[in-house]
Short mmCIF file of C-alpha atoms in Angstrom, two decimals:
data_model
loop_
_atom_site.label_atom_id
_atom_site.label_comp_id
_atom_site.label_asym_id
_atom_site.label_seq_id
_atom_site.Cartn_x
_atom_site.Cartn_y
_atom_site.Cartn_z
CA UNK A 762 150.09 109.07 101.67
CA UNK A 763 150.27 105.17 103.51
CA UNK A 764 146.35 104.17 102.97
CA UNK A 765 145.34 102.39 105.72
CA UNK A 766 144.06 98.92 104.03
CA UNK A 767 141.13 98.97 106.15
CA UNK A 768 139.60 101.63 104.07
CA UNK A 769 140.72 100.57 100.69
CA UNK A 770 140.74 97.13 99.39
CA UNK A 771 141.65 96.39 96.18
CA UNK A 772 142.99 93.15 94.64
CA UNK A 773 145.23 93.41 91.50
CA UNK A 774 146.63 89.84 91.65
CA UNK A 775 143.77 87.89 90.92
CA UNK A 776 144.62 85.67 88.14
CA UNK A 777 141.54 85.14 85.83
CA UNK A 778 139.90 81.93 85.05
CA UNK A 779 139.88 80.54 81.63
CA UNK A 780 136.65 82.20 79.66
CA UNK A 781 135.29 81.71 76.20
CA UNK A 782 135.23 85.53 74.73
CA UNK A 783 132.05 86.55 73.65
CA UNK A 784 132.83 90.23 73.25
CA UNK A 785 135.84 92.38 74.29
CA UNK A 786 136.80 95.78 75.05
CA UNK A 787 140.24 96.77 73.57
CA UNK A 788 142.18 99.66 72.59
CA UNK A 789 145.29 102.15 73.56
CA UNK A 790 146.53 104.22 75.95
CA UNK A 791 149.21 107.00 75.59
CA UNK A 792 151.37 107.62 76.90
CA UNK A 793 152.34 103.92 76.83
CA UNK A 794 155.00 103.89 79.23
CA UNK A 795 152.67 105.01 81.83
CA UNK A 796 150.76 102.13 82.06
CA UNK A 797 151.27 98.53 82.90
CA UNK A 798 147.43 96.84 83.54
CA UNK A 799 143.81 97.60 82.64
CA UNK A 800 141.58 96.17 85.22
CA UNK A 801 137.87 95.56 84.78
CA UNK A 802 135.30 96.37 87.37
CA UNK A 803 131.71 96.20 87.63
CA UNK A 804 130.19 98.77 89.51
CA UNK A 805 126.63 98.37 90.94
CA UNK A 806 124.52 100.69 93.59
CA UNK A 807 125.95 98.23 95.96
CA UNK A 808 129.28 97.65 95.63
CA UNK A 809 132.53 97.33 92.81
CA UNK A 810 133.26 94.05 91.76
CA UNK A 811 136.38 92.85 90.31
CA UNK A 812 135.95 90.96 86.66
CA UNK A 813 139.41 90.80 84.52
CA UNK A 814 142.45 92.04 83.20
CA UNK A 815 144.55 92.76 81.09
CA UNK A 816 148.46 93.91 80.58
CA UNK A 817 148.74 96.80 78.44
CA UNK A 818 151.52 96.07 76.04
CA UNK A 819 154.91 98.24 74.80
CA UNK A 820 152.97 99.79 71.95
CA UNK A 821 149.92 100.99 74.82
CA UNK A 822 147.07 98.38 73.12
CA UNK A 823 145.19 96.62 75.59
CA UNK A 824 142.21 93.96 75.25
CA UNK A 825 140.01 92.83 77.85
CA UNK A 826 137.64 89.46 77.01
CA UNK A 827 134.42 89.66 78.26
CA UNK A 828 132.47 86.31 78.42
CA UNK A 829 129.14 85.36 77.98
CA UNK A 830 128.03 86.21 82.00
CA UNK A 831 129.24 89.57 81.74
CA UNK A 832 125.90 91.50 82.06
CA UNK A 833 124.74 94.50 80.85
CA UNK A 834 125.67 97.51 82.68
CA UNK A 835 127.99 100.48 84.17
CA UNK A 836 131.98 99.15 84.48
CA UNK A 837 134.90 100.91 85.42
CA UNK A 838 138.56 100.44 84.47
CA UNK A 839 140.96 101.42 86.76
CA UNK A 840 144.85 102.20 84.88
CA UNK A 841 146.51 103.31 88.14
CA UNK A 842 146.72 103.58 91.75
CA UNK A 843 145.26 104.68 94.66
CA UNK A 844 142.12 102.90 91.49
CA UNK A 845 139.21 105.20 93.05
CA UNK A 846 141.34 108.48 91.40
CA UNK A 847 142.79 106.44 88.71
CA UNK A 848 139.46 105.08 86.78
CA UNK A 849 136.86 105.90 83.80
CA UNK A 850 133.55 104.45 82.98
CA UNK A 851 132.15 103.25 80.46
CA UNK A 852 128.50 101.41 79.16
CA UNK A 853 128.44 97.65 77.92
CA UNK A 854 125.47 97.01 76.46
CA UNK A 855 126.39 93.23 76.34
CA UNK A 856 125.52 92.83 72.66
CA UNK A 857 129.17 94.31 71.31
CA UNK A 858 132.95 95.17 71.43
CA UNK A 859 133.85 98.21 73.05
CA UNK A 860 136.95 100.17 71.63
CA UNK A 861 138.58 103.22 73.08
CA UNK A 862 141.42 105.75 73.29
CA UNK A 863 142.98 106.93 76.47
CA UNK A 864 145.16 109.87 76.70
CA UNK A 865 146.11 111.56 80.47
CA UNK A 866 146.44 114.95 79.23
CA UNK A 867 143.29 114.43 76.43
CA UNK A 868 140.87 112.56 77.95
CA UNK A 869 138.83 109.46 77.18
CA UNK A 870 137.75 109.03 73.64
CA UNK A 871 135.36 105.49 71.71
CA UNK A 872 135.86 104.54 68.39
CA UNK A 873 133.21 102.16 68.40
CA UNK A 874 129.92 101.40 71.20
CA UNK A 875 127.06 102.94 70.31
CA UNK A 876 126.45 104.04 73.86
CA UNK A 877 129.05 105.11 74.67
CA UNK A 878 129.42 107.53 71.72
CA UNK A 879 126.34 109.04 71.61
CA UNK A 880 126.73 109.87 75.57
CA UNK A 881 130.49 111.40 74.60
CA UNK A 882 129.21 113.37 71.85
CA UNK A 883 126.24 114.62 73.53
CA UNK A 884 128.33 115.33 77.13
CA UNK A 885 130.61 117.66 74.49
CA UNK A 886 127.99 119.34 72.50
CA UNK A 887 125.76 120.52 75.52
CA UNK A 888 129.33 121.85 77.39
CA UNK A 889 130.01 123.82 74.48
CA UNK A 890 126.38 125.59 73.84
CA UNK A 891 126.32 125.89 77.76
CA UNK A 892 129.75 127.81 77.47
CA UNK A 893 128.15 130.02 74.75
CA UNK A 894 125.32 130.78 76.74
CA UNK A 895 127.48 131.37 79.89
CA UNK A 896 129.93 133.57 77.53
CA UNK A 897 126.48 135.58 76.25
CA UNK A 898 126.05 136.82 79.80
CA UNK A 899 129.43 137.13 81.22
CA UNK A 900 129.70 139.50 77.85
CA UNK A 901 126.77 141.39 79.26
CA UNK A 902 125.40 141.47 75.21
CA UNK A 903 122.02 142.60 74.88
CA UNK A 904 120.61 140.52 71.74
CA UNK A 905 117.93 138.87 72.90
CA UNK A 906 117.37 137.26 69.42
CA UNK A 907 120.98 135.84 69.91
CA UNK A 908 120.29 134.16 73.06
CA UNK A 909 116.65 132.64 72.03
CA UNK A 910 118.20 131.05 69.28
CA UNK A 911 121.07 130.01 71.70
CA UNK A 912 118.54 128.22 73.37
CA UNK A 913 116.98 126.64 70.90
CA UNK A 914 120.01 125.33 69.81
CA UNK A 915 119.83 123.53 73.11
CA UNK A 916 116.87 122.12 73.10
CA UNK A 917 117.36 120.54 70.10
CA UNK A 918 120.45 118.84 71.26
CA UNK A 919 118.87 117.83 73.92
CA UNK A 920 115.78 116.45 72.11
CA UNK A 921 118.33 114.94 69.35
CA UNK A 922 120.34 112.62 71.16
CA UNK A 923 117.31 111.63 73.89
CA UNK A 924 115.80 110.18 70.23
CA UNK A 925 119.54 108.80 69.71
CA UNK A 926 120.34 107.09 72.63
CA UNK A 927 116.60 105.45 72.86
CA UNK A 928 116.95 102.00 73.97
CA UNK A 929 120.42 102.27 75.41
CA UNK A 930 122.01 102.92 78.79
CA UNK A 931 123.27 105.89 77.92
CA UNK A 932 119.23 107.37 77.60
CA UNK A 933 119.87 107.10 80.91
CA UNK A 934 122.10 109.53 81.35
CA UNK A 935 121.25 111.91 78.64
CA UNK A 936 117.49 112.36 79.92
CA UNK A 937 118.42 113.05 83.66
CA UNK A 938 120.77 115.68 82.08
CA UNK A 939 118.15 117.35 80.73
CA UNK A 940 118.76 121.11 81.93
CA UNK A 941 116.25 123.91 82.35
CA UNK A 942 115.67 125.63 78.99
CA UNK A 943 113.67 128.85 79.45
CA UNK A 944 111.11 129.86 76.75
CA UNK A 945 111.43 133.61 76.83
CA UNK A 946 114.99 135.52 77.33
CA UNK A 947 115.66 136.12 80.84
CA UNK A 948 118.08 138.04 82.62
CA UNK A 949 121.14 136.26 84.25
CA UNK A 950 119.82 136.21 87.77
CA UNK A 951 116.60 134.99 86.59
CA UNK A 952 117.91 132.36 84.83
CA UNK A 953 120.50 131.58 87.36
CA UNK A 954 118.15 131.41 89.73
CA UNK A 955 115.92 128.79 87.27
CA UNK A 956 118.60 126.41 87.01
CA UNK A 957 119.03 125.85 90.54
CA UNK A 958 115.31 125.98 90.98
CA UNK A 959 114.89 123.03 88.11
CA UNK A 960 118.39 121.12 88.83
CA UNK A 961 116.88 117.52 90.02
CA UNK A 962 113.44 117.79 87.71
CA UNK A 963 114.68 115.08 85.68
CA UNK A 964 117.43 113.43 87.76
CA UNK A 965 116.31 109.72 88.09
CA UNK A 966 117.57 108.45 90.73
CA UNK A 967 115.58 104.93 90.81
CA UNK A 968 117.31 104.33 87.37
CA UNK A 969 119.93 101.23 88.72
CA UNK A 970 122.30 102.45 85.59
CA UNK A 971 122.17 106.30 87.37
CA UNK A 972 122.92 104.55 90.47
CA UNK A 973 125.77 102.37 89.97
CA UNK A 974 127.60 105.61 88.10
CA UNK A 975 129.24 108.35 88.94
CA UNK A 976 127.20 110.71 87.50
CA UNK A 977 124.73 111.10 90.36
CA UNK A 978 128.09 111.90 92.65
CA UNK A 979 129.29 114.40 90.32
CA UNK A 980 125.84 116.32 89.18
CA UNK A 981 125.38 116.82 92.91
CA UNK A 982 128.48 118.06 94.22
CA UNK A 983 128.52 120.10 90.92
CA UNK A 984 125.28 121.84 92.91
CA UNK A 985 126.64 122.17 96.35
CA UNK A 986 129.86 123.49 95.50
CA UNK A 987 128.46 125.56 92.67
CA UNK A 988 129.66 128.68 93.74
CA UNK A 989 132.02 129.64 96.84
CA UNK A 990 129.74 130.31 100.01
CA UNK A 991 129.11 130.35 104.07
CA UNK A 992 128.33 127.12 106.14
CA UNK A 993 124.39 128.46 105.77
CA UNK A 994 124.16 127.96 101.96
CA UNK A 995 125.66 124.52 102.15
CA UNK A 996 123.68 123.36 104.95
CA UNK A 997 120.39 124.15 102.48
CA UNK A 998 122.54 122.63 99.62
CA UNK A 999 122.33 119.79 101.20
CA UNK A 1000 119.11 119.38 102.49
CA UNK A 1001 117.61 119.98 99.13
CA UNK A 1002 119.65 117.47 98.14
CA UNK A 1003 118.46 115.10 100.74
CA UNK A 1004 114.98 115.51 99.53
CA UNK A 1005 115.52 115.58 95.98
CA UNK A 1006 117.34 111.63 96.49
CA UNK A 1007 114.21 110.49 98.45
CA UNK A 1008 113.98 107.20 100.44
CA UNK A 1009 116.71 105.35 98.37
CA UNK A 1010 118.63 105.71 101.57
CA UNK A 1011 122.16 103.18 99.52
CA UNK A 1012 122.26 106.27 97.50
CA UNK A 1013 121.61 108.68 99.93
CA UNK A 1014 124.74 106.86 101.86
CA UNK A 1015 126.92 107.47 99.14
CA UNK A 1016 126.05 111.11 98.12
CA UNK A 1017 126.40 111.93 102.29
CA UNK A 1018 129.56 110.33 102.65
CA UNK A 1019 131.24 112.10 99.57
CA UNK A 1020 130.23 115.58 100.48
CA UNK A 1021 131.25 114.93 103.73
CA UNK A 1022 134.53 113.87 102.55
CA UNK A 1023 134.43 117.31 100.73
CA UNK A 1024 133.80 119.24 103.11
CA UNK A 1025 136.23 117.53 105.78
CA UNK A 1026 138.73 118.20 102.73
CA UNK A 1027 138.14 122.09 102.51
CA UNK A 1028 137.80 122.82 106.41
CA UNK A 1029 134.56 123.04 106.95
CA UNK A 1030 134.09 121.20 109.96
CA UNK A 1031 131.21 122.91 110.99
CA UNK A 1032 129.00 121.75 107.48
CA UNK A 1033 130.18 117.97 107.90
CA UNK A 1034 129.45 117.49 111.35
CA UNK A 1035 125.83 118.50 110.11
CA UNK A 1036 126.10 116.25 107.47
CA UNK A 1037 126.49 113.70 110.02
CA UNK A 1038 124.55 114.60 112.92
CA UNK A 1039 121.46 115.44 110.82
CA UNK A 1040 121.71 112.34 108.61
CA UNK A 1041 125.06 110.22 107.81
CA UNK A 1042 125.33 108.57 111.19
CA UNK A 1043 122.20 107.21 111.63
CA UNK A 1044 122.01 106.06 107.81
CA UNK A 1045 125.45 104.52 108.35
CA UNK A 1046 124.12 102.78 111.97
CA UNK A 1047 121.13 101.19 110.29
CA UNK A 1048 123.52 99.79 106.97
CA UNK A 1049 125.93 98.87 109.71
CA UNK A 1050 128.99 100.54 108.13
CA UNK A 1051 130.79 100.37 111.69
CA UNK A 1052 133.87 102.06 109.50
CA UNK A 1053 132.09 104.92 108.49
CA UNK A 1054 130.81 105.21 111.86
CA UNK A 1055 133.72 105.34 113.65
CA UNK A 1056 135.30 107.60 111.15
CA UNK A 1057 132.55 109.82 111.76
CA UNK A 1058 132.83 109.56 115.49
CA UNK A 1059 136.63 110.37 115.08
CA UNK A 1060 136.14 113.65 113.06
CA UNK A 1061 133.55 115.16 115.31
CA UNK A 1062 136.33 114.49 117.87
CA UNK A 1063 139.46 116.32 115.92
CA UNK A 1064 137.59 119.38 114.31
CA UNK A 1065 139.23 122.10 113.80
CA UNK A 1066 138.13 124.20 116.91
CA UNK A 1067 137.52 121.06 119.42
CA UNK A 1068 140.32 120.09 121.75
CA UNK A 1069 142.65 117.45 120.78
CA UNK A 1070 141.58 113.92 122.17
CA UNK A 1071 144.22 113.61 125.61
CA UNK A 1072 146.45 110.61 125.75
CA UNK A 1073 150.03 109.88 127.57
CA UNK A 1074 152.58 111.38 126.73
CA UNK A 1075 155.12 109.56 129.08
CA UNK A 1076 154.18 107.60 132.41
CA UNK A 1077 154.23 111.26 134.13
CA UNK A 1078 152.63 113.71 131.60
CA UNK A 1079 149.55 113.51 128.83
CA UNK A 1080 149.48 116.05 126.26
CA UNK A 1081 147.19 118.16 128.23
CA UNK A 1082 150.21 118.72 130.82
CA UNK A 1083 152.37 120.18 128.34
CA UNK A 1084 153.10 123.91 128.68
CA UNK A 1085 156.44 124.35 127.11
CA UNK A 1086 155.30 125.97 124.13
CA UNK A 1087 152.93 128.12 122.28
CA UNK A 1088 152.20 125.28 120.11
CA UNK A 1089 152.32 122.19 118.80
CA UNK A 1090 152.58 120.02 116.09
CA UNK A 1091 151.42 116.24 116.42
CA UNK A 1092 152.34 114.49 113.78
CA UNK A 1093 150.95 110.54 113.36
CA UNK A 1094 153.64 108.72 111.37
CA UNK A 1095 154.99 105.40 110.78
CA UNK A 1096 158.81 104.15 110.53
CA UNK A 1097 157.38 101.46 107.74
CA UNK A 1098 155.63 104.31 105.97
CA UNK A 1099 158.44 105.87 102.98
CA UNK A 1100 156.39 109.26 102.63
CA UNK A 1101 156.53 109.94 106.28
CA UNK A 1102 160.19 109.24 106.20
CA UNK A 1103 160.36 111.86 103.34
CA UNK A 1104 158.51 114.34 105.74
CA UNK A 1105 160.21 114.48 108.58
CA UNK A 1106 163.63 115.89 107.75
CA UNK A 1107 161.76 118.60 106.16
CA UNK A 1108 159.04 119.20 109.25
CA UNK A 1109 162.37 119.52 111.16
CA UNK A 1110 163.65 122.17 108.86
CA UNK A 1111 161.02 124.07 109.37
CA UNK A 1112 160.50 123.99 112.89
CA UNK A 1113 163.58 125.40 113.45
CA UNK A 1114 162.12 128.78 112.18
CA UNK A 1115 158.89 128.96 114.66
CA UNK A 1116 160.29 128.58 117.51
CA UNK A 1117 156.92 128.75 119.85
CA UNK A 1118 156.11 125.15 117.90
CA UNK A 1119 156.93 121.96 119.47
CA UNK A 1120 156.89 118.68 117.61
CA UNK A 1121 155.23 115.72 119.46
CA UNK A 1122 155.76 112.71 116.51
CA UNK A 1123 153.30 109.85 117.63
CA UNK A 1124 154.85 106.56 116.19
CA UNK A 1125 152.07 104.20 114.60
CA UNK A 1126 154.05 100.53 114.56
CA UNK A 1127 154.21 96.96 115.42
CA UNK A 1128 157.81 96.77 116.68
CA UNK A 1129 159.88 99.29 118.33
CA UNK A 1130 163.36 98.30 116.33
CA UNK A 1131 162.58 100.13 113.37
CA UNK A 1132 160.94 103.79 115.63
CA UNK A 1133 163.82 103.21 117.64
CA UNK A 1134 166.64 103.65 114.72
CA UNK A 1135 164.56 106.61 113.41
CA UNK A 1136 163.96 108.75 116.33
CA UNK A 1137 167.82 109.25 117.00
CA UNK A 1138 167.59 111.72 114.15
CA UNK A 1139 165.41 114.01 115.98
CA UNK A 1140 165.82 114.45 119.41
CA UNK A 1141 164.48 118.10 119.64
CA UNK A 1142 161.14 115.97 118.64
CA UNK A 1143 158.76 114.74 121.97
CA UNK A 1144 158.44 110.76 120.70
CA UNK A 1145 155.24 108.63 121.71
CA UNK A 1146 154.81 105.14 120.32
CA UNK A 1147 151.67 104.01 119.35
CA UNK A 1148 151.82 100.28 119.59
CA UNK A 1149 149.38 98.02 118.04
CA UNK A 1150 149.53 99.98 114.84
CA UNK A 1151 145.67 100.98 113.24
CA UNK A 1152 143.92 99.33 116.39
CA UNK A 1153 145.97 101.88 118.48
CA UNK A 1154 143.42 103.64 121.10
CA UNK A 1155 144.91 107.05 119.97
CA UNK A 1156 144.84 105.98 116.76
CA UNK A 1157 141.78 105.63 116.69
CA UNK A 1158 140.82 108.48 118.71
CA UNK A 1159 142.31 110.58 115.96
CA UNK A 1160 140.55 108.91 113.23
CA UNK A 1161 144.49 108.69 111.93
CA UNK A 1162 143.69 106.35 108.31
CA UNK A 1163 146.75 107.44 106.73
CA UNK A 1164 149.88 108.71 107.72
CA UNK A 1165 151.79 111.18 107.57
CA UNK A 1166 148.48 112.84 109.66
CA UNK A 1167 149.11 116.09 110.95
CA UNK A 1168 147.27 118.23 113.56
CA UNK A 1169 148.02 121.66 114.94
CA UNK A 1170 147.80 122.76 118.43
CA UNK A 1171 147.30 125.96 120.00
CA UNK A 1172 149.03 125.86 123.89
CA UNK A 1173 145.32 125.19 125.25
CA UNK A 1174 145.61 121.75 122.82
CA UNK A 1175 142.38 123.74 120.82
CA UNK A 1176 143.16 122.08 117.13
CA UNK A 1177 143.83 124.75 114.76
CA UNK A 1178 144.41 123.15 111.40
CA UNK A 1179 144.78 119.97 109.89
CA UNK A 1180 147.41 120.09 107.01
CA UNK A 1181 147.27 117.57 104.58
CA UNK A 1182 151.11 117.41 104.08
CA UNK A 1183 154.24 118.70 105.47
CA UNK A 1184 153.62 121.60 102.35
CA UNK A 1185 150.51 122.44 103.32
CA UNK A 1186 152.18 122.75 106.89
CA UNK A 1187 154.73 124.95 106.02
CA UNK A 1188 151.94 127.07 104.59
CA UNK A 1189 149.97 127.61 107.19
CA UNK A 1190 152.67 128.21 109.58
CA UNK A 1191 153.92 131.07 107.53
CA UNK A 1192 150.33 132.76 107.93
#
């Protein structure tokens, strides 16, 4: 997909200022060919801040010199583009090197850092007694001995590494992990039901390391999405959530605006347009995100069951006047953007089978040269073109931040789906 640069802004081509090394973090990635740069970020509650880089060389070593400012803290480095899918974490305590392996396929693994060793070895220890508890009851085995000692076995872990880890940031981490243990055997509802009962007890979320990671992100929508369910469920996912965060209301922003995002990426409209009716639009008003405001506006405006925003078609027609077809598809595109070029011979491809679907390809550009030399291709398409590019009234309308954007219409305009891609198009068009 074309980001649009107004939602992501990251700057690779900073080049650093001499330092004096004080401590570094180093090491390899595999495969080598895969990667060019490491680039250092801080992150904080607040924001991600850019600190160094470094060019990852033929053989896949890499070493990044930290000086004597950089504090203490949570960083990220980012290997890849778009950086917020391409990233890992890790601790600094500021008091030593950090060195580390990273494979795509195997993961992320420290050879030295303290930290950041104990919290790797703990995160794998307590997902592997977790899966033989889960494995006990999915077995349906009836040893009750078995299962005590099971969770014995994690207490102890637990209570081993919280020893461990005391005095670094990673006892943190391993302390609001702390999971409900039960002291007797119970039966798998009753114990399902305890772990969602006890899932924030010992969650802190005033801890500034807890808030400038990912963790608190990823422990949460680990709760909401915990099992498939109804719009109902979620809605109380969420509001348990809301009260387990408290008043930190930067947090509470961020939490909000990534289930949101989740649940605008799995269709249900209904659960983030409650998200942000009952408490991401006013949290984003009084922070005076006016992005995330508008982007909110703009969704509540192209759910899936609201009719399409109107807008002209030609100087005789809007898209509410059309009645040629069945359907529609309105595609937002871009004659500067190389994936919606990709797209478009193959939306046209399929068309052609579904014949109660009209195209209507809204052109999102600066010039009319370039839309111009494209649209001769397909003339079975209705063109609109969207001067002005992002700041675009329909644009903006549509909450369009990337394109190819696609929308489908029933013959009322009524939106009926929002495929990702021309794939995910094709797919729902042969439902």
């Amino acid at each position: 997909m074309c980001l649009d640069m107004k939602k992501w802004l990251y700057i690779f081509c900073i080049i650093p200022s001499l330092i004096i090394a004080q401590h570094k973090i180093s090491g390899t990635f595999s495969p080598e060919s895969e990667f060019t740069y490491a680039f250092l970020y801080e992150a904080t509650p607040e924001s991600v801040n850019y600190i160094n880089q470094a060019q990852v060389k033929p053989d896949g070593t890499f070493e990044i010199k930290l000086d004597a400012s950089i504090k203490k803290g949570i960083y990220k480095i980012v290997y890849a583009v778009p950086p917020e899918d391409n990233n890992f974490e890790i601790f600094y305590e500021g008091n030593e090197d950090i060195e580390l392996q990273f494979d795509l396929d195997k993961g992320l693994t420290f050879t030295s850092s303290k930290s950041n060793i104990l919290w790797s070895e703990y995160s794998e220890k307590i997902s592997d007694i977790n899966a033989e508890i889960s494995a006990y009851y999915t077995e349906n085995q009836q040893n009750e001995l078995q299962l005590l000692e099971l969770f014995q076995n994690l207490k102890s872990i637990q209570n081993s590494y919280e020893k461990q880890s005391e005095g670094t940031i990673a006892h943190a981490f391993i302390t609001s992990n702390r999971l409900y243990i039960p002291k007797t055997a119970e039966d798998v509802q009753t114990y399902s039901q305890n772990i969602i009962k006890h899932y924030f007890d010992n969650i802190d979320f005033s801890n500034r390391w807890i808030q400038s990671s990912d963790y608190i992100t990823d422990r949460i929508v680990a709760y909401v999405f915990a099992m498939p369910s109804d719009d109902d469920y979620y809605k109380s996912a969420i509001d348990e959530t809301v009260t387990a965060i408290g008043n930190n209301q930067t947090i509470k922003l961020t939490i909000l605006q990534e289930l949101w995002q989740n649940m605008t990426q799995n269709d249900f409209s209904e659960v983030a347009n409650y998200i942000s009716d009952t408490y991401l639009l006013e949290l984003a008003k009084q922070q005076n995100n006016e992005l995330l405001v508008e982007t909110l506006m703009s969704f509540k405006k192209t759910a899936i069951g609201i009719k399409a925003p109107n807008f002209e078609v030609s100087e005789k027609q809007s898209l509410y006047d059309l009645n040629s077809h069945n359907n529609y598809v309105l595609i937002f595109w871009s004659s500067s953007c190389g994936h919606c070029l990709d797209e478009l011979p193959i939306l046209k491809s399929i068309i052609v089978e579904y014949p109660n679907y009209k195209v209507i390809a809204f052109g999102i550009e600066d010039e009319t040269e370039n839309w111009k030399n494209v649209i001769i291709n397909y003339p079975e398409f209705i063109h609109i073109i969207g001067l002005k590019k992002w700041d675009n009234p329909v644009v903006e309308d549509y909450g369009i931040q990337a394109t190819p954007s696609y929308f489908v219409l029933n013959k009322d305009k009524t939106i009926m789906a929002k495929p990702y891609d021309v794939n995910a198009l094709k797919e729902f068009l042969s439902k």
